[in-house]
Tab-separated table of N, CA and C in Angstrom:
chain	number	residue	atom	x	y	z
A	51	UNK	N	-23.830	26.520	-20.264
A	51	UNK	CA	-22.527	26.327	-19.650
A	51	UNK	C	-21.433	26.650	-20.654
A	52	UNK	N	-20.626	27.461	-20.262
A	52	UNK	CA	-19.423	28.140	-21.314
A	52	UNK	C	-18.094	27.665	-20.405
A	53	UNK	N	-17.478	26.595	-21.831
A	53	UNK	CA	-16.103	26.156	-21.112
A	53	UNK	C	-14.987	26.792	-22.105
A	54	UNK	N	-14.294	27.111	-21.579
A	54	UNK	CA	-12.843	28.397	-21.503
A	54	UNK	C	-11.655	27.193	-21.927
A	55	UNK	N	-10.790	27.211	-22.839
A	55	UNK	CA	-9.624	26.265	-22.467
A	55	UNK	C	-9.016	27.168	-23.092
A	56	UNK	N	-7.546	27.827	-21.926
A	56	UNK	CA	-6.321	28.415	-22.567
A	56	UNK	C	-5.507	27.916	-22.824
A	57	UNK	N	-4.379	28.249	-23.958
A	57	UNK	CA	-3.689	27.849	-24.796
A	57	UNK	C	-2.132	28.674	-24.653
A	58	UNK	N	-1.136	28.752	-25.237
A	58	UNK	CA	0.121	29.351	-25.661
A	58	UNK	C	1.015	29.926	-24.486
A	59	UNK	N	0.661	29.494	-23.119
A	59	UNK	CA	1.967	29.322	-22.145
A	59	UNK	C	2.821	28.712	-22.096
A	60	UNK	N	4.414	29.120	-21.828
A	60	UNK	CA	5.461	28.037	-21.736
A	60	UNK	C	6.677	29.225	-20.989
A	61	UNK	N	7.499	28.510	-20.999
A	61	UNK	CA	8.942	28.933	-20.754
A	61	UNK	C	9.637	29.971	-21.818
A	62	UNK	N	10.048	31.296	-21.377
A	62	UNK	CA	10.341	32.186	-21.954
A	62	UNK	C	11.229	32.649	-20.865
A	63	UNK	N	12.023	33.793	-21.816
A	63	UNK	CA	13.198	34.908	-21.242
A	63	UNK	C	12.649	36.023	-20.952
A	64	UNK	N	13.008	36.848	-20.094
A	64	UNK	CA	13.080	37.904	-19.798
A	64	UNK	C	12.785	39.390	-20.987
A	65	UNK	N	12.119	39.641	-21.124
A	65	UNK	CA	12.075	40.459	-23.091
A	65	UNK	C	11.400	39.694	-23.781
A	66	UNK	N	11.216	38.530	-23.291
A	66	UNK	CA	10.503	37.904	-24.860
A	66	UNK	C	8.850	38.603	-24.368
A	67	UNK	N	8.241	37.703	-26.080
A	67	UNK	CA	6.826	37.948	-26.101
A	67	UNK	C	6.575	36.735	-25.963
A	68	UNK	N	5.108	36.709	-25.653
A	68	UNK	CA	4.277	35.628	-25.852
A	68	UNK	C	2.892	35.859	-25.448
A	69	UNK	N	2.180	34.908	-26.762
A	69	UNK	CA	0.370	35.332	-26.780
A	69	UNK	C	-0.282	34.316	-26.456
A	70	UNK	N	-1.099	34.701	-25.589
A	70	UNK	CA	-2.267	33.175	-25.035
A	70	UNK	C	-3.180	33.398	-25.943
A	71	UNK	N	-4.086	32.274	-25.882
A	71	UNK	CA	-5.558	32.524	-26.324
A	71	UNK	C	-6.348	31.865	-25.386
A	72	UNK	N	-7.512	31.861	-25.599
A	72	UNK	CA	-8.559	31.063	-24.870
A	72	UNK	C	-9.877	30.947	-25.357
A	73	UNK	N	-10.173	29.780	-26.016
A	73	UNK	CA	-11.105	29.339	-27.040
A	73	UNK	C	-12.303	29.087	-25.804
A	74	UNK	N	-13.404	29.568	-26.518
A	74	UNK	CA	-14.885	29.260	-25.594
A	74	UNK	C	-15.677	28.601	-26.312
A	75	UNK	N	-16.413	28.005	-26.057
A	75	UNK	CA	-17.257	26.895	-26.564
A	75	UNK	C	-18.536	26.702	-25.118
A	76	UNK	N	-19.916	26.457	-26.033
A	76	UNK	CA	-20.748	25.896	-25.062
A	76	UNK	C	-21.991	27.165	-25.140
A	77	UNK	N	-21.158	28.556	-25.274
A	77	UNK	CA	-22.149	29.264	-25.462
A	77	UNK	C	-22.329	30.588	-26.336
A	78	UNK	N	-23.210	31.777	-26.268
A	78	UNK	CA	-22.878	32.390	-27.104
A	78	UNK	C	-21.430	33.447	-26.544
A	79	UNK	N	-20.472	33.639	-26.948
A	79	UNK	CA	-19.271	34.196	-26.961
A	79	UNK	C	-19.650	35.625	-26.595
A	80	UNK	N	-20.337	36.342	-27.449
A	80	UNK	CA	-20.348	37.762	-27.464
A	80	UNK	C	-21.977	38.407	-26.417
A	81	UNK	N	-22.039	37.068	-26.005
A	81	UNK	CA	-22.887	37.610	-24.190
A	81	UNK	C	-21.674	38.016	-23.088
A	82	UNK	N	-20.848	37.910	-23.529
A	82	UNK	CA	-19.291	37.761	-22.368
A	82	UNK	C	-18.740	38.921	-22.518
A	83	UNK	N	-18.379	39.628	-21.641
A	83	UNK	CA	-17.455	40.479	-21.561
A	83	UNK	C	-16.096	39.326	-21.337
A	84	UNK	N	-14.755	39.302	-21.207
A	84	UNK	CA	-13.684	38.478	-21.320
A	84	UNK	C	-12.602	39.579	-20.382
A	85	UNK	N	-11.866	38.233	-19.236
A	85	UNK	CA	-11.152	38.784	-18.411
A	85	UNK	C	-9.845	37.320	-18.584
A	86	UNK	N	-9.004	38.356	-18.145
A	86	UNK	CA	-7.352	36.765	-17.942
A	86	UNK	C	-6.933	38.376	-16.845
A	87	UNK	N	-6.633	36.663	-15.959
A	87	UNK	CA	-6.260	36.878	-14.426
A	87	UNK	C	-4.989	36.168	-14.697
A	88	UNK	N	-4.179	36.329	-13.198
A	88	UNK	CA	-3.162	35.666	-12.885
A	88	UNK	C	-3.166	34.651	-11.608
A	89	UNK	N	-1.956	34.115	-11.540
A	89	UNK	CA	-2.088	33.721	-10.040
A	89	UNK	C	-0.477	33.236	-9.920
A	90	UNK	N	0.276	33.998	-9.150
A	90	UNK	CA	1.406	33.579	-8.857
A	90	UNK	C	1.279	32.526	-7.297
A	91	UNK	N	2.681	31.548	-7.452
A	91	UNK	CA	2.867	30.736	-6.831
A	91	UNK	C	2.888	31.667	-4.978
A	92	UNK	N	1.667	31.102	-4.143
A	92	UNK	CA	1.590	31.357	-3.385
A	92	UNK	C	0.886	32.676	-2.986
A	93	UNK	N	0.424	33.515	-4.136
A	93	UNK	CA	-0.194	34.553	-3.749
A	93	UNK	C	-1.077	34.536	-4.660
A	94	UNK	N	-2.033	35.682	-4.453
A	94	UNK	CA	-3.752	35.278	-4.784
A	94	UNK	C	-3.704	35.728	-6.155
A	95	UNK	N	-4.964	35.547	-6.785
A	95	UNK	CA	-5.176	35.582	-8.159
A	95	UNK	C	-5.292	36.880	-8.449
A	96	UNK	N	-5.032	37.207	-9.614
A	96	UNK	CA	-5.081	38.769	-9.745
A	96	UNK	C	-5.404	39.296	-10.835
A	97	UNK	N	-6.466	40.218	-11.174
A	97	UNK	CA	-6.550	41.295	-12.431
A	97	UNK	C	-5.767	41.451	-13.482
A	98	UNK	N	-5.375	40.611	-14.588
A	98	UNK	CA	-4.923	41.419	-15.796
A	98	UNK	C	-5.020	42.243	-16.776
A	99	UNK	N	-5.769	42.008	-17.227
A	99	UNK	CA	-6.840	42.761	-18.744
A	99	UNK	C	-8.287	42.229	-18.976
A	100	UNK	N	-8.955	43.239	-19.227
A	100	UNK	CA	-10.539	42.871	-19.352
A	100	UNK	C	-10.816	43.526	-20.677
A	101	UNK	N	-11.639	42.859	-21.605
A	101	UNK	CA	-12.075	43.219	-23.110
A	101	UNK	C	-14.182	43.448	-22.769
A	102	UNK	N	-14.878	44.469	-23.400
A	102	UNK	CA	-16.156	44.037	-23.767
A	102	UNK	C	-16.303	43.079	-24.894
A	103	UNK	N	-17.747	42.931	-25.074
A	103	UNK	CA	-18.007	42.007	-25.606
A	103	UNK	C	-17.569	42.519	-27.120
A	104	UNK	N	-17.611	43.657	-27.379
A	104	UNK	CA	-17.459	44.507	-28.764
A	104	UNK	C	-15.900	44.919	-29.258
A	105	UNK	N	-15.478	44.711	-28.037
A	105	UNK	CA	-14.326	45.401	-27.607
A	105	UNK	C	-13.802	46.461	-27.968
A	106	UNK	N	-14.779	46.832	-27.502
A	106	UNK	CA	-14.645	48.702	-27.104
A	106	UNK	C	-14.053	49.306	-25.824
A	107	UNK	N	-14.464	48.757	-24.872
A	107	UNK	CA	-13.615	49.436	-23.883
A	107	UNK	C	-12.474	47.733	-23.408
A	108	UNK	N	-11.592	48.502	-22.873
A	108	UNK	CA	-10.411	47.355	-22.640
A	108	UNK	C	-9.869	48.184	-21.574
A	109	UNK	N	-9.171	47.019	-19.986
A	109	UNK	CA	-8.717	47.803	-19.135
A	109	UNK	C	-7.533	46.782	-18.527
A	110	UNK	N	-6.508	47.720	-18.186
A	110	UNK	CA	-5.366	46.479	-17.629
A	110	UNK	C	-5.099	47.310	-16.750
A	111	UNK	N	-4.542	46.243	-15.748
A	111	UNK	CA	-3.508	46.519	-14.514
A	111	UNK	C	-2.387	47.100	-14.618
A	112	UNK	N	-2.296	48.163	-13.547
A	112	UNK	CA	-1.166	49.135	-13.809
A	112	UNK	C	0.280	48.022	-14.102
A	113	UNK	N	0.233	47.184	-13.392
A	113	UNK	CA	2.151	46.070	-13.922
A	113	UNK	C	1.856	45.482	-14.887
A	114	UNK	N	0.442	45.683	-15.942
A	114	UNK	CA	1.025	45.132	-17.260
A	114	UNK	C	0.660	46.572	-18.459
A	115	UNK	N	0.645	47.431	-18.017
A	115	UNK	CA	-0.610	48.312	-18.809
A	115	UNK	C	0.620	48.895	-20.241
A	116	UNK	N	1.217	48.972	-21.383
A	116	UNK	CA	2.047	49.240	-21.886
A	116	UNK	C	2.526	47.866	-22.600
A	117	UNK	N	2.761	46.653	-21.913
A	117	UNK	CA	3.259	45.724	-22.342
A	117	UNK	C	2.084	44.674	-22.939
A	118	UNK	N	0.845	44.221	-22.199
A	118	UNK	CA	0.138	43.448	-22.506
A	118	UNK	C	-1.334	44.338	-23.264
A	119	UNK	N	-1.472	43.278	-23.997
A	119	UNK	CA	-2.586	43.641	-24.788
A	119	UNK	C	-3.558	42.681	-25.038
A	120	UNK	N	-4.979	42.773	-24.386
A	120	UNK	CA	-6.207	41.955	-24.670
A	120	UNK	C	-6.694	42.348	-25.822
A	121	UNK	N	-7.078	41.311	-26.770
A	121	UNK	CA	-8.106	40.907	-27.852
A	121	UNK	C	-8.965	39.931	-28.173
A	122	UNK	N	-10.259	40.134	-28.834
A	122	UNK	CA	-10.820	39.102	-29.273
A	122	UNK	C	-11.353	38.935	-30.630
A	123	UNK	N	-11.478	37.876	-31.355
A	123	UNK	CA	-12.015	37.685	-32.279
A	123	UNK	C	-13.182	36.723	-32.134
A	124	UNK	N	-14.359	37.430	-32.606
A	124	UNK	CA	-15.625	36.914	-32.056
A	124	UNK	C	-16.170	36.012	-33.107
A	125	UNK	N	-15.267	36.035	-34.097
A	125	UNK	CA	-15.644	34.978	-35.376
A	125	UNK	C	-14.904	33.681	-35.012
A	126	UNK	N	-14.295	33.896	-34.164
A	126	UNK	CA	-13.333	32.675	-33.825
A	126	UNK	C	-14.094	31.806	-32.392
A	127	UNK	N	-14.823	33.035	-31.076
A	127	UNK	CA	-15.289	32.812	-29.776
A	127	UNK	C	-13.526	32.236	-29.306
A	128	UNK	N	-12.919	33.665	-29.547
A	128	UNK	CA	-11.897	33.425	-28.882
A	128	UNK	C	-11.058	34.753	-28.290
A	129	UNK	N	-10.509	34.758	-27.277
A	129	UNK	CA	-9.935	35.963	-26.539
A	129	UNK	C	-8.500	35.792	-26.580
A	130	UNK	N	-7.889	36.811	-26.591
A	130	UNK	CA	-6.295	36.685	-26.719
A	130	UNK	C	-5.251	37.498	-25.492
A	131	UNK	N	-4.329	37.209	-25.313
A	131	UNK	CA	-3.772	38.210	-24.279
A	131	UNK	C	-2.211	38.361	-25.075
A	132	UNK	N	-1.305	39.580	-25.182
A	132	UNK	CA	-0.514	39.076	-26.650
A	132	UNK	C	0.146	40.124	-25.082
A	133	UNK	N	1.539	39.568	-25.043
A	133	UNK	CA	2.525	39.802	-23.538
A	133	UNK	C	3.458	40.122	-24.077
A	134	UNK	N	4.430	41.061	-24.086
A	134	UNK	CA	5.488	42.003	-24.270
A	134	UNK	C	6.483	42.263	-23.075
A	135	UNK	N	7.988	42.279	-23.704
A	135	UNK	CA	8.273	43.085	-22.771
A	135	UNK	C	8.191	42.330	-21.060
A	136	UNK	N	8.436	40.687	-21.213
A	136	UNK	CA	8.223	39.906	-19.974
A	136	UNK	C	8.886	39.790	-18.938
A	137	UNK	N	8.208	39.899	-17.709
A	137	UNK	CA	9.399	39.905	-16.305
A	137	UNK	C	9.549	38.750	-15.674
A	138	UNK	N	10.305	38.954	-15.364
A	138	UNK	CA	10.087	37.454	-14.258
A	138	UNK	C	8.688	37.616	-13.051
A	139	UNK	N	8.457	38.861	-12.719
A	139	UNK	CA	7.372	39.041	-11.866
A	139	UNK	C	5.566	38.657	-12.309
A	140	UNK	N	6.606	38.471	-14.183
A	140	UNK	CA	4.870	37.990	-14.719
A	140	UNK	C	4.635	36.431	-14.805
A	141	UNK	N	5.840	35.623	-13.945
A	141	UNK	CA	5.809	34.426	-13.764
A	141	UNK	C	4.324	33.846	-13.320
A	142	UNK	N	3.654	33.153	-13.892
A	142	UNK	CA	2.408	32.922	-13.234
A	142	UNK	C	1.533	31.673	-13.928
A	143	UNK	N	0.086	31.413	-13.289
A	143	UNK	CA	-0.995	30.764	-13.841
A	143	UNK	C	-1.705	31.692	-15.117
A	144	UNK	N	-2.297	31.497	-16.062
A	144	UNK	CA	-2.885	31.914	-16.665
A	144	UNK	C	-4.100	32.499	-16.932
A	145	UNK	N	-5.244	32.643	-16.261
A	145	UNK	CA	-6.732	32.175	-16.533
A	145	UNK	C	-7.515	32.736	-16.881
A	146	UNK	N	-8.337	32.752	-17.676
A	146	UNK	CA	-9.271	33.565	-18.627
A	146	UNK	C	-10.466	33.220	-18.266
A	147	UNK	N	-11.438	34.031	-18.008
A	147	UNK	CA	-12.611	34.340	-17.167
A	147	UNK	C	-13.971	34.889	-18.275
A	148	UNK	N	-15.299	34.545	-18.400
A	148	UNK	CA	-16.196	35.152	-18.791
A	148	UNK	C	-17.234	35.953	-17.850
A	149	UNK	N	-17.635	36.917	-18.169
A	149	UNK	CA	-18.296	37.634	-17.302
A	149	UNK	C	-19.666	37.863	-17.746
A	150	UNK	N	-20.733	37.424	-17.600
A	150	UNK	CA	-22.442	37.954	-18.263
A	150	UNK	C	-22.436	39.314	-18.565
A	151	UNK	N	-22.073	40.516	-17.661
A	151	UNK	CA	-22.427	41.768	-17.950
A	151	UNK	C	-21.449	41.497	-18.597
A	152	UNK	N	-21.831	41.870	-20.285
A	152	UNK	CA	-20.849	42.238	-21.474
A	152	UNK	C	-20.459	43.705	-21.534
A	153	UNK	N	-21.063	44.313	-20.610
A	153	UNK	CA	-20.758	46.176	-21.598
A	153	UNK	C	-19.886	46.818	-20.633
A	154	UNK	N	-19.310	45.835	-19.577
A	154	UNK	CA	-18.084	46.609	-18.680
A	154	UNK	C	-16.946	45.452	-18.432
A	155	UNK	N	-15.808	46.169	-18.059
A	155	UNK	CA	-14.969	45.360	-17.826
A	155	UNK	C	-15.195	44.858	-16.040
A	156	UNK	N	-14.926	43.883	-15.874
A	156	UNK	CA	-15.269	43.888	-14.261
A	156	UNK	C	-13.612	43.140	-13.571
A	157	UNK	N	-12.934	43.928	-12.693
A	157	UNK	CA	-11.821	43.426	-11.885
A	157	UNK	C	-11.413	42.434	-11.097
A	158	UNK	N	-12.951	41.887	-10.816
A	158	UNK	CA	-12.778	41.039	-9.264
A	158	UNK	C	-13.760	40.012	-10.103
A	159	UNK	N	-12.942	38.700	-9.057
A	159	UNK	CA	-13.295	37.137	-9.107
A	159	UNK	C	-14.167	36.928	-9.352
A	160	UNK	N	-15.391	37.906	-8.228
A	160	UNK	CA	-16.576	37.221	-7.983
A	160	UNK	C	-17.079	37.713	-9.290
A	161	UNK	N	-17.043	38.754	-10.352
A	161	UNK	CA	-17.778	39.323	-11.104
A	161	UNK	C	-17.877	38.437	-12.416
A	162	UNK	N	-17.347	37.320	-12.293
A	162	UNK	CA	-17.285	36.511	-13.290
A	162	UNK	C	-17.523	34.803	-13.555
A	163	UNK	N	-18.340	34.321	-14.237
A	163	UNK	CA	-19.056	33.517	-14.499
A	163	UNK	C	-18.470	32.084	-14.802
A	164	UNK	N	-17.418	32.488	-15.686
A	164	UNK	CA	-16.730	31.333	-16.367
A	164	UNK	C	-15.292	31.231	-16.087
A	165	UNK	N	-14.673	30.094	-16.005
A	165	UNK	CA	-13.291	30.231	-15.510
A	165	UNK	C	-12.876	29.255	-15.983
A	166	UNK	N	-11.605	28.690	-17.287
A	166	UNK	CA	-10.633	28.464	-17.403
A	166	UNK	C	-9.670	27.398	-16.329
A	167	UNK	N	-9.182	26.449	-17.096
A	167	UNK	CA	-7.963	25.877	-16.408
A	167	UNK	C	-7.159	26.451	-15.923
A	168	UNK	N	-6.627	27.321	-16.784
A	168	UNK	CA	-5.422	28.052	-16.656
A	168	UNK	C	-4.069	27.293	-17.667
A	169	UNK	N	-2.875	27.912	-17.868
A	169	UNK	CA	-2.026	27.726	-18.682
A	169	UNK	C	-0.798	28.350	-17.646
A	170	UNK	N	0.204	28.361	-17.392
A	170	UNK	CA	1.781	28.261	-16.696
A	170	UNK	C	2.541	29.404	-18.013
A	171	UNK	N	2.681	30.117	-17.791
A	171	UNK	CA	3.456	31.029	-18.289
A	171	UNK	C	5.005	31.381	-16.661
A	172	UNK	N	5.987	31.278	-17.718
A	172	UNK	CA	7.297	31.132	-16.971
A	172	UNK	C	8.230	31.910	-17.729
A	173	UNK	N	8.711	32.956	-16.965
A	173	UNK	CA	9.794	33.746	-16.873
A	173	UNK	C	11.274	33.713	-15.945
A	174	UNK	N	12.043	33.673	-17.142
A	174	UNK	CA	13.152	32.889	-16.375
A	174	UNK	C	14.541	33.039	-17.261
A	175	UNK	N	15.297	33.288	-17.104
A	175	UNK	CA	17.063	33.341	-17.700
A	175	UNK	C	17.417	31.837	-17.202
């Protein structure tokens, strides 16, 4: 059993940055491929960035692809999402996801194993 707890959401401006993490514990880390989703208020959860386990291949959603950037450090069993360049449209839940198949990134809910609290990231003047 691999438990996920994300970290470094809060209240920010419009332009700012800000980097999550999401520490795993429970199992081995680098069996995981690593995904962070969203979920805005009232609409469904959604695709952000996906890392392999090596992180070699990395894939984001066209509304963050330029601004956000997935990483991990596997000495740590920890994944990062480092946010640029923030909209108010990236107002959202946080949640960072493990996936068993490590050697692809996978898009959708079901493709993933482990799931995160989530963390409140807020965009706002």
């Amino acid at each position: 059993q691999v438990q996920l707890v994300e970290s470094g959401g809060g209240l920010v401006q419009p332009g700012d940055s800000l980097k999550l993490s999401c520490a795993a514990s429970g199992g081995t880390f680098t069996n995981y491929a690593m995904g962070w989703f969203r979920q805005a208020l009232g609409k469904e959860r959604e695709f952000v960035a996906g890392i392999t386990w090596r992180g070699l291949t990395r894939q984001y959603a066209d509304s963050v692809k330029g601004r956000f950037t997935v990483s991990r450090d596997n000495t740590k069993n920890t994944v990062f999402l480092q946010m640029t360049s923030l909209k108010p449209e990236d107002t959202a839940v946080y949640y960072c996801a493990a996936d068993r198949d490590k050697y692809r990134v996978t898009t959708g809910l079901g493709g993933y194993d482990y799931w995160g609290q989530g963390t409140q990231v807020t965009v706002s003047s």
